[in-house]
Amino acid sequence: MMIVTRFAPSPTGYLHIGGLRTALFSYLFARKNGGKFLLRIEDTDLKRNSIEAAQAIEEAFKWVGLEHDGEIVYQSSRFDLYKQYIQKLLDEGKAYKCYMSKDELDALRKEQEARKERPKYDGRYRDFTGTPPSGIEPVIRIKAPTDGVIEFDDGIKGRVKFNCADILDDFIIARSDGTPTYNLTVTIDDALMGVTDVIRGDDHLSNTPKQIVLYNAFGFKVPKFYHVAMINGSDGAKLSKRHGAMDVMEYKRLGYMPQALLNFLVRLGWSHGDDEIFSLAQMRKCFDPTHISKSSSTFNQSKLEWLNAHYIKELDFDSG
Ligand code: GLU
């Protein structure tokens, strides 16, 4: 089977340094196996500018030397497709319209909090057959399993198990304005784009059981997941602007060599024996996602400086 991976950023207008690491891992896994690496812009929030974001990503990819296969897929151009799939779930009785008002939902949440329960939709419209209340545009919810477990073999974390009763409810797949939610679009697109291996940050781990519910509802094959632990700053807090530049192109402006940045990023969480220096060609040859660490990694500025100095020296040597 051909390996197909993807990078699926939500547009922010620049390529985030943590995003580049995820993209690099996905790219390397595809290239190592003679597969395909796809790029999808998750721009269903129409208020953001997807063209600019895509250009920023392409510019950064070009600078570091990653190339993606095929055309960029824009989720904003696929609303009709998502609608068809939502309708299919409605027709098959696997999803339903929920007319709960915001006030009702708030009241339910308050009651649950008072009882120290996890806030959770109570399924009141799951089997509703009456006349819908007027003046409410419904959301669409999936009929999720209420008991049992959802489990999968994560390529990094190993066997992951979720108790449906603890983590699921009939979650929303389309908002009242008809726009589809992230879990719905990501599932449809990964399946239709033929993605076999999903490598992404472990901040998405809690979304995975929801996506598995949707894969099963549609009868799609569930891909292999790899949830990569986050990058922390040297103070142990999640990487953010105060630890340094977040925009990949900022590193170009600051005088870093693209090879140094890639080498630095590939070693944030991945290892190959005791090796430290990897050209892109070497990474492509030896990358194996099962050697990605389970624990979070630390952004170490002096290591980046050291690698940059190494590649600058190599450049002087080559040209002299
Ligand atoms: N668009 C999501 C994000 O930027 C990515 C989702 C995924 O990789 O599944 O976080």
mmCIF file of C-alpha atoms in Angstrom, residues 131-318:
data_model
loop_
_atom_site.group_PDB
_atom_site.id
_atom_site.type_symbol
_atom_site.label_atom_id
_atom_site.label_comp_id
_atom_site.label_asym_id
_atom_site.label_seq_id
_atom_site.Cartn_x
_atom_site.Cartn_y
_atom_site.Cartn_z
ATOM 1 C CA THR A 131 -42.743 19.209 15.656
ATOM 2 C CA PRO A 132 -39.511 21.190 15.965
ATOM 3 C CA PRO A 133 -39.664 24.410 17.979
ATOM 4 C CA SER A 134 -39.957 27.461 15.746
ATOM 5 C CA GLY A 135 -37.274 30.090 15.373
ATOM 6 C CA ILE A 136 -34.364 27.757 16.007
ATOM 7 C CA GLU A 137 -31.925 26.783 13.276
ATOM 8 C CA PRO A 138 -30.821 23.304 14.296
ATOM 9 C CA VAL A 139 -27.286 22.026 14.639
ATOM 10 C CA ILE A 140 -26.573 18.521 13.377
ATOM 11 C CA ARG A 141 -25.240 15.950 15.791
ATOM 12 C CA ILE A 142 -23.791 12.499 15.199
ATOM 13 C CA LYS A 143 -25.237 9.531 17.099
ATOM 14 C CA ALA A 144 -22.091 8.574 18.953
ATOM 15 C CA PRO A 145 -21.750 5.324 20.922
ATOM 16 C CA THR A 146 -22.830 5.831 24.544
ATOM 17 C CA ASP A 147 -20.858 2.925 25.980
ATOM 18 C CA GLY A 148 -17.985 0.617 25.099
ATOM 19 C CA VAL A 149 -14.466 1.684 24.231
ATOM 20 C CA ILE A 150 -12.747 3.189 21.241
ATOM 21 C CA GLU A 151 -9.173 2.051 20.863
ATOM 22 C CA PHE A 152 -6.401 2.269 18.340
ATOM 23 C CA ASP A 153 -2.684 1.632 17.978
ATOM 24 C CA ASP A 154 -0.936 4.962 17.931
ATOM 25 C CA GLY A 155 2.419 4.781 16.133
ATOM 26 C CA ILE A 156 4.054 6.770 18.939
ATOM 27 C CA LYS A 157 1.930 6.339 22.059
ATOM 28 C CA GLY A 158 1.092 2.649 21.597
ATOM 29 C CA ARG A 159 -2.364 1.311 22.415
ATOM 30 C CA VAL A 160 -4.725 4.181 23.256
ATOM 31 C CA LYS A 161 -8.132 3.475 24.806
ATOM 32 C CA PHE A 162 -11.044 5.795 25.429
ATOM 33 C CA ASN A 163 -14.212 4.989 27.355
ATOM 34 C CA CYS A 164 -17.066 6.314 25.239
ATOM 35 C CA ALA A 165 -19.162 7.198 28.287
ATOM 36 C CA ASP A 166 -16.328 9.344 29.655
ATOM 37 C CA ILE A 167 -15.346 11.294 26.599
ATOM 38 C CA LEU A 168 -18.101 11.275 24.008
ATOM 39 C CA ASP A 169 -21.492 12.811 23.550
ATOM 40 C CA ASP A 170 -23.497 13.312 20.363
ATOM 41 C CA PHE A 171 -21.083 15.969 19.178
ATOM 42 C CA ILE A 172 -21.915 18.621 16.595
ATOM 43 C CA ILE A 173 -20.922 17.939 12.983
ATOM 44 C CA ALA A 174 -22.635 21.007 11.452
ATOM 45 C CA ARG A 175 -23.323 24.327 13.122
ATOM 46 C CA SER A 176 -26.698 26.078 12.912
ATOM 47 C CA ASP A 177 -25.413 28.180 9.973
ATOM 48 C CA GLY A 178 -24.740 24.912 8.125
ATOM 49 C CA THR A 179 -20.934 25.072 8.330
ATOM 50 C CA PRO A 180 -19.245 21.758 9.092
ATOM 51 C CA THR A 181 -17.025 21.294 12.146
ATOM 52 C CA TYR A 182 -13.345 20.346 12.202
ATOM 53 C CA ASN A 183 -13.866 16.691 13.172
ATOM 54 C CA LEU A 184 -16.228 16.178 10.245
ATOM 55 C CA THR A 185 -14.132 17.868 7.561
ATOM 56 C CA VAL A 186 -10.849 16.311 8.670
ATOM 57 C CA THR A 187 -12.367 12.818 8.554
ATOM 58 C CA ILE A 188 -13.965 13.237 5.130
ATOM 59 C CA ASP A 189 -10.851 14.820 3.640
ATOM 60 C CA ASP A 190 -8.331 12.386 5.076
ATOM 61 C CA ALA A 191 -10.474 9.514 3.766
ATOM 62 C CA LEU A 192 -11.149 11.001 0.313
ATOM 63 C CA MET A 193 -7.543 12.127 -0.142
ATOM 64 C CA GLY A 194 -6.439 8.569 0.605
ATOM 65 C CA VAL A 195 -4.366 9.533 3.649
ATOM 66 C CA THR A 196 -2.956 6.360 5.199
ATOM 67 C CA ASP A 197 -0.911 7.887 8.021
ATOM 68 C CA VAL A 198 -1.890 10.927 10.071
ATOM 69 C CA ILE A 199 1.018 12.524 11.919
ATOM 70 C CA ARG A 200 -0.054 15.468 14.073
ATOM 71 C CA GLY A 201 0.390 17.127 17.448
ATOM 72 C CA ASP A 202 -0.943 15.290 20.484
ATOM 73 C CA ASP A 203 -3.128 18.292 21.274
ATOM 74 C CA HIS A 204 -5.451 16.510 18.802
ATOM 75 C CA LEU A 205 -5.460 13.190 20.668
ATOM 76 C CA SER A 206 -8.857 13.850 22.264
ATOM 77 C CA ASN A 207 -10.328 14.505 18.796
ATOM 78 C CA THR A 208 -9.239 11.136 17.470
ATOM 79 C CA PRO A 209 -12.022 9.036 19.077
ATOM 80 C CA LYS A 210 -14.564 11.445 17.592
ATOM 81 C CA GLN A 211 -12.971 11.068 14.196
ATOM 82 C CA ILE A 212 -13.009 7.282 14.574
ATOM 83 C CA VAL A 213 -16.770 7.493 15.294
ATOM 84 C CA LEU A 214 -17.121 9.366 11.994
ATOM 85 C CA TYR A 215 -14.843 6.992 10.037
ATOM 86 C CA ASN A 216 -17.065 4.162 11.227
ATOM 87 C CA ALA A 217 -20.307 6.017 10.462
ATOM 88 C CA PHE A 218 -19.155 6.633 6.875
ATOM 89 C CA GLY A 219 -17.633 3.170 6.486
ATOM 90 C CA PHE A 220 -14.188 4.686 5.784
ATOM 91 C CA LYS A 221 -10.981 2.882 6.651
ATOM 92 C CA VAL A 222 -9.380 4.380 9.779
ATOM 93 C CA PRO A 223 -5.825 5.606 9.048
ATOM 94 C CA LYS A 224 -2.837 4.978 11.276
ATOM 95 C CA PHE A 225 -2.361 7.825 13.773
ATOM 96 C CA TYR A 226 0.871 9.200 15.219
ATOM 97 C CA HIS A 227 0.374 11.796 17.940
ATOM 98 C CA VAL A 228 3.551 13.768 18.477
ATOM 99 C CA ALA A 229 4.231 15.266 21.910
ATOM 100 C CA MET A 230 4.450 19.046 22.058
ATOM 101 C CA ILE A 231 7.535 21.250 21.967
ATOM 102 C CA ASN A 232 8.196 23.154 25.172
ATOM 103 C CA GLY A 233 10.312 26.222 25.808
ATOM 104 C CA SER A 234 13.338 25.916 28.089
ATOM 105 C CA ASP A 235 11.103 26.899 31.043
ATOM 106 C CA GLY A 236 8.912 23.846 30.458
ATOM 107 C CA ALA A 237 5.909 25.852 29.217
ATOM 108 C CA LYS A 238 4.372 25.160 25.826
ATOM 109 C CA LEU A 239 6.358 26.842 23.047
ATOM 110 C CA SER A 240 5.114 30.355 22.374
ATOM 111 C CA LYS A 241 6.266 33.734 21.095
ATOM 112 C CA ARG A 242 8.056 34.605 24.281
ATOM 113 C CA HIS A 243 10.490 31.706 23.667
ATOM 114 C CA GLY A 244 11.554 33.161 20.316
ATOM 115 C CA ALA A 245 10.269 33.534 16.801
ATOM 116 C CA MET A 246 7.235 31.459 15.845
ATOM 117 C CA ASP A 247 7.192 32.293 12.146
ATOM 118 C CA VAL A 248 9.514 30.029 10.148
ATOM 119 C CA MET A 249 10.437 32.902 7.795
ATOM 120 C CA GLU A 250 11.589 34.952 10.760
ATOM 121 C CA TYR A 251 14.484 32.479 11.066
ATOM 122 C CA LYS A 252 15.472 33.313 7.502
ATOM 123 C CA ARG A 253 15.457 37.024 8.337
ATOM 124 C CA LEU A 254 17.554 36.301 11.427
ATOM 125 C CA GLY A 255 20.225 34.611 9.295
ATOM 126 C CA TYR A 256 19.589 30.944 9.973
ATOM 127 C CA MET A 257 20.345 28.369 7.318
ATOM 128 C CA PRO A 258 17.351 26.260 6.294
ATOM 129 C CA GLN A 259 19.370 23.047 6.754
ATOM 130 C CA ALA A 260 20.136 24.075 10.333
ATOM 131 C CA LEU A 261 16.470 24.709 11.094
ATOM 132 C CA LEU A 262 15.350 21.382 9.611
ATOM 133 C CA ASN A 263 18.133 19.506 11.364
ATOM 134 C CA PHE A 264 17.178 21.212 14.615
ATOM 135 C CA LEU A 265 13.473 20.409 14.187
ATOM 136 C CA VAL A 266 13.920 16.781 13.194
ATOM 137 C CA ARG A 267 15.839 16.179 16.416
ATOM 138 C CA LEU A 268 13.062 17.727 18.500
ATOM 139 C CA GLY A 269 11.493 14.438 19.471
ATOM 140 C CA TRP A 270 13.075 12.103 16.931
ATOM 141 C CA SER A 271 16.351 10.255 17.134
ATOM 142 C CA HIS A 272 18.463 7.925 15.049
ATOM 143 C CA GLY A 273 21.105 6.400 17.308
ATOM 144 C CA ASP A 274 23.390 9.138 18.579
ATOM 145 C CA ASP A 275 23.448 11.042 15.289
ATOM 146 C CA GLU A 276 23.022 14.801 15.454
ATOM 147 C CA ILE A 277 23.800 16.029 11.943
ATOM 148 C CA PHE A 278 21.328 15.182 9.191
ATOM 149 C CA SER A 279 21.035 16.645 5.732
ATOM 150 C CA LEU A 280 17.547 16.545 4.272
ATOM 151 C CA ALA A 281 18.655 13.625 2.077
ATOM 152 C CA GLN A 282 19.883 11.704 5.124
ATOM 153 C CA MET A 283 16.653 12.357 7.020
ATOM 154 C CA ARG A 284 14.667 11.094 4.057
ATOM 155 C CA LYS A 285 16.691 7.909 4.112
ATOM 156 C CA CYS A 286 16.495 7.071 7.804
ATOM 157 C CA PHE A 287 13.325 8.650 9.163
ATOM 158 C CA ASP A 288 11.110 6.241 11.077
ATOM 159 C CA PRO A 289 8.127 7.665 12.978
ATOM 160 C CA THR A 290 8.208 4.850 15.522
ATOM 161 C CA HIS A 291 11.418 6.461 16.818
ATOM 162 C CA ILE A 292 9.598 9.651 17.728
ATOM 163 C CA SER A 293 9.728 10.167 21.469
ATOM 164 C CA LYS A 294 6.619 9.757 23.635
ATOM 165 C CA SER A 295 7.579 12.707 25.798
ATOM 166 C CA SER A 296 7.646 16.371 24.931
ATOM 167 C CA SER A 297 10.851 17.958 23.674
ATOM 168 C CA THR A 298 12.560 21.188 24.646
ATOM 169 C CA PHE A 299 13.364 24.025 22.288
ATOM 170 C CA ASN A 300 17.039 24.644 22.906
ATOM 171 C CA GLN A 301 18.231 27.859 21.303
ATOM 172 C CA SER A 302 21.928 27.121 21.807
ATOM 173 C CA LYS A 303 21.558 23.836 19.926
ATOM 174 C CA LEU A 304 20.042 25.740 17.024
ATOM 175 C CA GLU A 305 22.985 28.191 17.127
ATOM 176 C CA TRP A 306 25.416 25.285 17.175
ATOM 177 C CA LEU A 307 23.770 23.616 14.171
ATOM 178 C CA ASN A 308 23.631 26.911 12.319
ATOM 179 C CA ALA A 309 27.348 27.474 12.919
ATOM 180 C CA HIS A 310 27.999 23.951 11.662
ATOM 181 C CA TYR A 311 26.140 24.532 8.401
ATOM 182 C CA ILE A 312 27.697 27.959 7.878
ATOM 183 C CA LYS A 313 31.162 26.437 8.288
ATOM 184 C CA GLU A 314 30.263 23.708 5.823
ATOM 185 C CA LEU A 315 29.156 26.389 3.364
ATOM 186 C CA ASP A 316 32.478 28.269 3.726
ATOM 187 C CA PHE A 317 34.313 25.021 3.206
ATOM 188 C CA ASP A 318 32.293 24.116 0.112
#
